PDB file of C-alpha atoms in Angstrom:
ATOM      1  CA  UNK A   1      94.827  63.559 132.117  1.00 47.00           C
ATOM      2  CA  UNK A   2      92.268  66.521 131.982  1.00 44.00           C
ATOM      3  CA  UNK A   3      93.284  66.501 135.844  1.00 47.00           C
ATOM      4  CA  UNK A   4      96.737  67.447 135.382  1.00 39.00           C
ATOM      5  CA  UNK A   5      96.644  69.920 132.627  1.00 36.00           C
ATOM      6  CA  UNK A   6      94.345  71.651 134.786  1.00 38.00           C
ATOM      7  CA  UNK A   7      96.795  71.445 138.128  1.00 39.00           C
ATOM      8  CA  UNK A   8      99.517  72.896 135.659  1.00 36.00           C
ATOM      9  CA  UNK A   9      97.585  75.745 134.390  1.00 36.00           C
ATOM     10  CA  UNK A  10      96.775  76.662 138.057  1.00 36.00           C
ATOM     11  CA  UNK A  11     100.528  76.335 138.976  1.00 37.00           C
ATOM     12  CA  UNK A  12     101.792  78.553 136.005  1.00 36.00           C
ATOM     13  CA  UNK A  13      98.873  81.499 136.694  1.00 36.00           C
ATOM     14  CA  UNK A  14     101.236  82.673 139.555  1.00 42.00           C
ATOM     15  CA  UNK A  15     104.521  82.573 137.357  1.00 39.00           C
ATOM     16  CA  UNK A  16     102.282  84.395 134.836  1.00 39.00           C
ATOM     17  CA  UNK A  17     101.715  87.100 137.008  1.00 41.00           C
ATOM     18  CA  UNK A  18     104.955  87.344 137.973  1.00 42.00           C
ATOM     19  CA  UNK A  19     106.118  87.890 134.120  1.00 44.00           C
ATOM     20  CA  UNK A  20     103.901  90.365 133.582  1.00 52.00           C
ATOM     21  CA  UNK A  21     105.215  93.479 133.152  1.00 68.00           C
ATOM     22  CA  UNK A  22     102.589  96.915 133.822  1.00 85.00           C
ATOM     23  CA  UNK A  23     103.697  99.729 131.380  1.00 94.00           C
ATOM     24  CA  UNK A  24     101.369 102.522 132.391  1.00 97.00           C
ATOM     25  CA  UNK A  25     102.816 104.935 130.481  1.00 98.00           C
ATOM     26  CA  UNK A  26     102.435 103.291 126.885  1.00 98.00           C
ATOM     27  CA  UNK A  27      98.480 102.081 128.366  1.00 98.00           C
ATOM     28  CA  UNK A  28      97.953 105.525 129.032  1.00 98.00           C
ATOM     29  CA  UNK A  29      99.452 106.688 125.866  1.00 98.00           C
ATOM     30  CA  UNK A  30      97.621 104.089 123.696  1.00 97.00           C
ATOM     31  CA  UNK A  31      94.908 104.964 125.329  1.00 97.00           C
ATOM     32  CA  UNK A  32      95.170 108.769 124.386  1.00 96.00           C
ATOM     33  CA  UNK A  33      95.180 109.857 128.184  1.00 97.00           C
ATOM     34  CA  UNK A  34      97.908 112.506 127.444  1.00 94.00           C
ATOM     35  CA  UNK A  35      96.706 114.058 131.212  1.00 97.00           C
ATOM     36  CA  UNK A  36      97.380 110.633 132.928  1.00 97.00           C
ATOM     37  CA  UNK A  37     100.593 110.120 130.685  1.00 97.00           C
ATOM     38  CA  UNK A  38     101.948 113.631 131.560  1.00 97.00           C
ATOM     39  CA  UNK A  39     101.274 112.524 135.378  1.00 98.00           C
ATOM     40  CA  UNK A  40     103.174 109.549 135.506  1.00 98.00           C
ATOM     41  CA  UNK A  41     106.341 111.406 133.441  1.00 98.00           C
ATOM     42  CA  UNK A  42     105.751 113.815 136.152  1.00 97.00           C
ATOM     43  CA  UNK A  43     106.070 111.340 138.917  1.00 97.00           C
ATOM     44  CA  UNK A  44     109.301 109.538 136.700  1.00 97.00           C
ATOM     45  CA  UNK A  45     107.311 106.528 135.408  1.00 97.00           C
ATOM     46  CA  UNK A  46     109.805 104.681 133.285  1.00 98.00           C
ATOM     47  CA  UNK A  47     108.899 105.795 129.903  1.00 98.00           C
ATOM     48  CA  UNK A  48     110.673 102.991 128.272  1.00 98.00           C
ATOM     49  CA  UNK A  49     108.815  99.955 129.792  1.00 98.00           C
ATOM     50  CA  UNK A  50     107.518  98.021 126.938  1.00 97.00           C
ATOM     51  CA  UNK A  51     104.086  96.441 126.883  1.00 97.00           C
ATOM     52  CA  UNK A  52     103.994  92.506 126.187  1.00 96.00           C
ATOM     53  CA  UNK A  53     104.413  93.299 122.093  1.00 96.00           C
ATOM     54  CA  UNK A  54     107.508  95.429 123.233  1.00 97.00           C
ATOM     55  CA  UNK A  55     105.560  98.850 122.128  1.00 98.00           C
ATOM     56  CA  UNK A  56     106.435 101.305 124.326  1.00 98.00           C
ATOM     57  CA  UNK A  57     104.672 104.818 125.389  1.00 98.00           C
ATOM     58  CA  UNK A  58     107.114 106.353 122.041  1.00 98.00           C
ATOM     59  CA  UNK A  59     105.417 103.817 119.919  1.00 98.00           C
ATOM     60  CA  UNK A  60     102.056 104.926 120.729  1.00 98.00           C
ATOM     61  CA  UNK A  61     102.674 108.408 120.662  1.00 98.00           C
ATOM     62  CA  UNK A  62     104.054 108.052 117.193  1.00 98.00           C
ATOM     63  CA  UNK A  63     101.035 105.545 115.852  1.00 98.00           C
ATOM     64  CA  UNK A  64      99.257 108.422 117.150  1.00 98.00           C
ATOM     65  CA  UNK A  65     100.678 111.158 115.410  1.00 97.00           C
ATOM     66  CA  UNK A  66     100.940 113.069 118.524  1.00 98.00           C
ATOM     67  CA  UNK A  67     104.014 115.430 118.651  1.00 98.00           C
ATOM     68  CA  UNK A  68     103.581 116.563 122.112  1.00 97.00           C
ATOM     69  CA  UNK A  69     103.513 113.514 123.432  1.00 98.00           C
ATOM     70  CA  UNK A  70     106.553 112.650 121.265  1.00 98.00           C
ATOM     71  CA  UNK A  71     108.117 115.746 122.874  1.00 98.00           C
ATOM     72  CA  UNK A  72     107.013 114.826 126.650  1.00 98.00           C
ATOM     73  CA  UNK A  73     108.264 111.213 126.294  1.00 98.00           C
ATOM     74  CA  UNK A  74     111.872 111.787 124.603  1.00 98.00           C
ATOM     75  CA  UNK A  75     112.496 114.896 127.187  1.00 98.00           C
ATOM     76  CA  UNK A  76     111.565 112.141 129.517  1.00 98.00           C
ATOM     77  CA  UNK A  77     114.393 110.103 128.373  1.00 98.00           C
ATOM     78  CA  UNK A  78     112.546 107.868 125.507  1.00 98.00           C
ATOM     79  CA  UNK A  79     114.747 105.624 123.463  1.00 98.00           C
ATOM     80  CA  UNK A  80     113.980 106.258 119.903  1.00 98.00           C
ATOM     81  CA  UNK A  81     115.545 103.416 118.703  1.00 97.00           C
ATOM     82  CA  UNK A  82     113.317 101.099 120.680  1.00 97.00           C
ATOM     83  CA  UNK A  83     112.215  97.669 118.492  1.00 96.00           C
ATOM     84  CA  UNK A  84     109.067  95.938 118.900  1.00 96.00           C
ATOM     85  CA  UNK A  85     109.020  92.477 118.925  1.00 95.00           C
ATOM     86  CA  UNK A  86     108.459  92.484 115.628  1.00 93.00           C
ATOM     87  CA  UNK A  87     111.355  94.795 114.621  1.00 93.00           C
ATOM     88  CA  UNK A  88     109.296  98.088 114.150  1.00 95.00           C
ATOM     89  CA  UNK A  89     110.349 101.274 115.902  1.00 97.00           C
ATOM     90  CA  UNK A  90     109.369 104.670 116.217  1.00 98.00           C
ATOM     91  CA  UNK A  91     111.059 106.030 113.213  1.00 98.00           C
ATOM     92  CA  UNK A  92     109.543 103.099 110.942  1.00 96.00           C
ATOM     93  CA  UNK A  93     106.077 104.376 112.542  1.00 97.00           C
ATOM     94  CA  UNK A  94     106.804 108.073 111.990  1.00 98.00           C
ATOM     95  CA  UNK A  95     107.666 107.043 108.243  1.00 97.00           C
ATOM     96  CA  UNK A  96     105.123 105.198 107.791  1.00 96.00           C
ATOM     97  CA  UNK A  97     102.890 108.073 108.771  1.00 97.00           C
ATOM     98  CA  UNK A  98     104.938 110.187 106.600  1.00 96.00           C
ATOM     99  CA  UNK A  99     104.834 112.824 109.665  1.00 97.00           C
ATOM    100  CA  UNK A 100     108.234 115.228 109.365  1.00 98.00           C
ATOM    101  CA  UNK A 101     107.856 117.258 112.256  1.00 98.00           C
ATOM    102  CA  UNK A 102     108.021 113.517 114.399  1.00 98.00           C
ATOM    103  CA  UNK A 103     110.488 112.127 111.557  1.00 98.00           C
ATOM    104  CA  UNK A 104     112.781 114.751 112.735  1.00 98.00           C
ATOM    105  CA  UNK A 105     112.250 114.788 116.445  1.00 98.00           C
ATOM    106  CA  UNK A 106     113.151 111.274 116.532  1.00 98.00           C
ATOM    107  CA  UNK A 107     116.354 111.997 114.400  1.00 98.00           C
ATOM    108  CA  UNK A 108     117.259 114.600 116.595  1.00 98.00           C
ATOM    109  CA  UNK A 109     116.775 112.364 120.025  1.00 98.00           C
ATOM    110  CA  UNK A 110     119.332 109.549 118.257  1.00 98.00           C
ATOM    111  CA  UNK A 111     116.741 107.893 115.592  1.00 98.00           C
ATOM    112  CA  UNK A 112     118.874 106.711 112.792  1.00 97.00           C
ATOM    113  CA  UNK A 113     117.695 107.645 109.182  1.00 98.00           C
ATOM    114  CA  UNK A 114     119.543 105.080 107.675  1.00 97.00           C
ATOM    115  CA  UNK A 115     118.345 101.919 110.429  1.00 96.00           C
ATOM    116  CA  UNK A 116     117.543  98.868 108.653  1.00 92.00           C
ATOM    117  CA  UNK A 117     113.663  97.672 109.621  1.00 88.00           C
ATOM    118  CA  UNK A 118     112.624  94.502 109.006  1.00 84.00           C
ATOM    119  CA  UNK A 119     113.438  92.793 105.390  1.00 88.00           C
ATOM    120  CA  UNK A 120     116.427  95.597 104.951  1.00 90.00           C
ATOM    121  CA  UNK A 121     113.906  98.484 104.184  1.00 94.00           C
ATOM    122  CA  UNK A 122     114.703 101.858 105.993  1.00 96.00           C
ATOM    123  CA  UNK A 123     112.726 104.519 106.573  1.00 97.00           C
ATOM    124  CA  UNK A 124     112.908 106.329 103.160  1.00 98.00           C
ATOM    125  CA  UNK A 125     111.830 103.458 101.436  1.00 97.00           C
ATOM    126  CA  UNK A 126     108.237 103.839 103.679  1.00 96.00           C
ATOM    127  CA  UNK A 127     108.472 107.948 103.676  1.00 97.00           C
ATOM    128  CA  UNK A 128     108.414 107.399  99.694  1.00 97.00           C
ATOM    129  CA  UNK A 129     105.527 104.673  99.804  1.00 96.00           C
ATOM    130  CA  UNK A 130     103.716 107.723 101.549  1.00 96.00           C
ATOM    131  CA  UNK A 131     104.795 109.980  98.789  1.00 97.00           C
ATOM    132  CA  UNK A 132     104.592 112.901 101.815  1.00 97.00           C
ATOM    133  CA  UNK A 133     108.074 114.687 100.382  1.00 98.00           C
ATOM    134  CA  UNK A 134     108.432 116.941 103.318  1.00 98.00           C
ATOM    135  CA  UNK A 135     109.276 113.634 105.266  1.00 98.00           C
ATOM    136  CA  UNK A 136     111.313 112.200 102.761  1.00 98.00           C
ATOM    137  CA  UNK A 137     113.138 115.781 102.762  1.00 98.00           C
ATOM    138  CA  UNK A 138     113.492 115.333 106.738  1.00 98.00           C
ATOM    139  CA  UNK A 139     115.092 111.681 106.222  1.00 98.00           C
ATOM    140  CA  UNK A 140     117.407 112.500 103.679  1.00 98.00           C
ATOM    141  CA  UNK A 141     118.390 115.751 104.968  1.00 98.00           C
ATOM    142  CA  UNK A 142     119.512 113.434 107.802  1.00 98.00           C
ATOM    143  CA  UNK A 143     121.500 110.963 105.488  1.00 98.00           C
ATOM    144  CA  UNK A 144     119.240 108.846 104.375  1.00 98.00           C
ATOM    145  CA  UNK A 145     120.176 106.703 101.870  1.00 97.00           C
ATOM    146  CA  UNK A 146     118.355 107.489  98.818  1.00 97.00           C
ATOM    147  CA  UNK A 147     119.389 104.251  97.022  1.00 97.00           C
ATOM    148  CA  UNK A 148     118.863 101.952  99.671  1.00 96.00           C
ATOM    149  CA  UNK A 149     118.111  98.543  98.194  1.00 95.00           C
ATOM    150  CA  UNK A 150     115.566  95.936 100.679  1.00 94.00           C
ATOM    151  CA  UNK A 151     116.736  92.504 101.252  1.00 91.00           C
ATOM    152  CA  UNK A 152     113.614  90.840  99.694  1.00 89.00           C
ATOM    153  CA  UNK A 153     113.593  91.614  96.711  1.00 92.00           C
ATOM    154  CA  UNK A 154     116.098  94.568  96.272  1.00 93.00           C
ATOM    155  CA  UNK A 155     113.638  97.397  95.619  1.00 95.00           C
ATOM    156  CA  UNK A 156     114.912 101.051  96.562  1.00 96.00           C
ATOM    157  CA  UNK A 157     112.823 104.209  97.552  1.00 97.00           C
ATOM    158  CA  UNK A 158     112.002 105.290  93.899  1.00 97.00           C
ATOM    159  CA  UNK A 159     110.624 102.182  93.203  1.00 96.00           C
ATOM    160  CA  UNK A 160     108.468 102.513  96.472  1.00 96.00           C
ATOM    161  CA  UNK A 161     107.174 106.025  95.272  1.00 97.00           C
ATOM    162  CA  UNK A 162     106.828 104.494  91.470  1.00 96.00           C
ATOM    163  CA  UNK A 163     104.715 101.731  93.543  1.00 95.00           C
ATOM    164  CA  UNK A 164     101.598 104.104  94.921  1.00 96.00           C
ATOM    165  CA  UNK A 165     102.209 106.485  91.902  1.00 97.00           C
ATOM    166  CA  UNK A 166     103.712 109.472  93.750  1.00 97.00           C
ATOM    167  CA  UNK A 167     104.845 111.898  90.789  1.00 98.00           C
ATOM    168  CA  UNK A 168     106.148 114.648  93.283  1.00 98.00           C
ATOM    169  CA  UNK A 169     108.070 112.050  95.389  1.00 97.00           C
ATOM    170  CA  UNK A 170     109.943 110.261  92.433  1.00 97.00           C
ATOM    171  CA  UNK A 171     110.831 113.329  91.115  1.00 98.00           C
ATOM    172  CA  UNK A 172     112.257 114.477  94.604  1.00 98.00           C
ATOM    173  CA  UNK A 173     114.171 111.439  94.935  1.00 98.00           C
ATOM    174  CA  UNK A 174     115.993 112.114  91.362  1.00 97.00           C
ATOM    175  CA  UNK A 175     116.788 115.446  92.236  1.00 98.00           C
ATOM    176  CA  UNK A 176     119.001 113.930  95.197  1.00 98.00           C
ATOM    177  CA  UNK A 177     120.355 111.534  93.727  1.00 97.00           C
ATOM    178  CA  UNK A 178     118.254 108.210  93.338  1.00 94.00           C
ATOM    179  CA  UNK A 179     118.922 106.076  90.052  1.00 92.00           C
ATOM    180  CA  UNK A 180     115.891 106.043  88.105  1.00 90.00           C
ATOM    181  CA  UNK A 181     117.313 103.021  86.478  1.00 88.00           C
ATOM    182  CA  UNK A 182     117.461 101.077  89.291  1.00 87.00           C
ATOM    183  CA  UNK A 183     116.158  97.694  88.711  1.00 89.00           C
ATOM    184  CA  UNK A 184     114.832  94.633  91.645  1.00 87.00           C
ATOM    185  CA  UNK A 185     115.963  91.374  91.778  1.00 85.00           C
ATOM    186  CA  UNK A 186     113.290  89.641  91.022  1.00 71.00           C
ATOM    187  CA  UNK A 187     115.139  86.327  90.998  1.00 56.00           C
ATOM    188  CA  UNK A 188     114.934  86.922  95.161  1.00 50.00           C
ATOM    189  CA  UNK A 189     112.856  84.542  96.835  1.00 50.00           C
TER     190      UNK A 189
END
């Protein structure tokens, strides 16, 4: 038996290295080679090859909080609405960050302030967890819905802000508009 499972392992190697897919730009990226990344754009790497968790080159950048690469990549032709494999893109990165300047970069390259991340949260609802208000100003200013309610348990932006204690942020969000009497479903499961 131990003979087999071995044969099959050494048949499926090949195939394995056949389904591997080489995104240079996101290693060099993740790696915080800007030099090498700018190279490769410069040659016309594909910017938008994913690496095996479907993060691509824009992901990093973001997780990095590195607006010139942000720049480079969606000049290069970057989708900004690119999902991971588990659902996260660079918007939901850039929110959770709470970084404007990216927050509206992203908007501006066809990021949408109102896409629904994983469990129906959107990208105010992680701006206000931040309680950084000149991102939540950058989301909203884009259409963001300020009374967004999550799919889990039906919690809304204020509530995120109310979560991590963010005075300034709450207050921001009632001044456009969020119901401060907003209440979760905590019958969800």
């Amino acid at each position: 038996m131990k003979r087999v499972l071995t044969g099959v392992f050494v048949l499926l190697l090949p195939v394995a290295g056949i389904c591997a897919v080489k995104s240079d730009v996101a290693d060099a990226i993740m790696r915080g080679d800007d030099a090498a990344a700018r190279k490769l754009v410069d040659q016309h790497a594909d910017v938008n090859v994913a690496q095996a968790d479907g993060a691509t080159a824009l992901h990093w950048a973001v997780f990095h909080s590195d607006k010139d690469a942000v720049d480079l990549l969606l000049k290069a032709g970057a989708n900004p609405k690119a999902a991971n494999r588990d659902g996260a893109t660079p918007l939901w990165l850039a929110s959770v960050n709470g970084d404007p300047a990216i927050i509206e970069a992203l908007i501006k390259a066809g990021a949408d302030a109102n896409e629904k991340l994983p469990l129906g949260r959107s990208p105010l609802m992680l701006a206000s967890r931040t309680g950084n208000v000149a991102a939540m100003k950058a989301l909203i200013d884009h259409g963001a819905d300020v009374n967004a309610k999550e799919t889990l348990r039906g919690t809304t932006p204020i509530m995120w802000a109310a979560d991590e204690g963010h005075a300034p942020a709450i207050q921001f969000l009632i001044q456009h508009g969020a119901n401060f009497s907003a209440q979760s479903d905590l019958d969800r499961k």
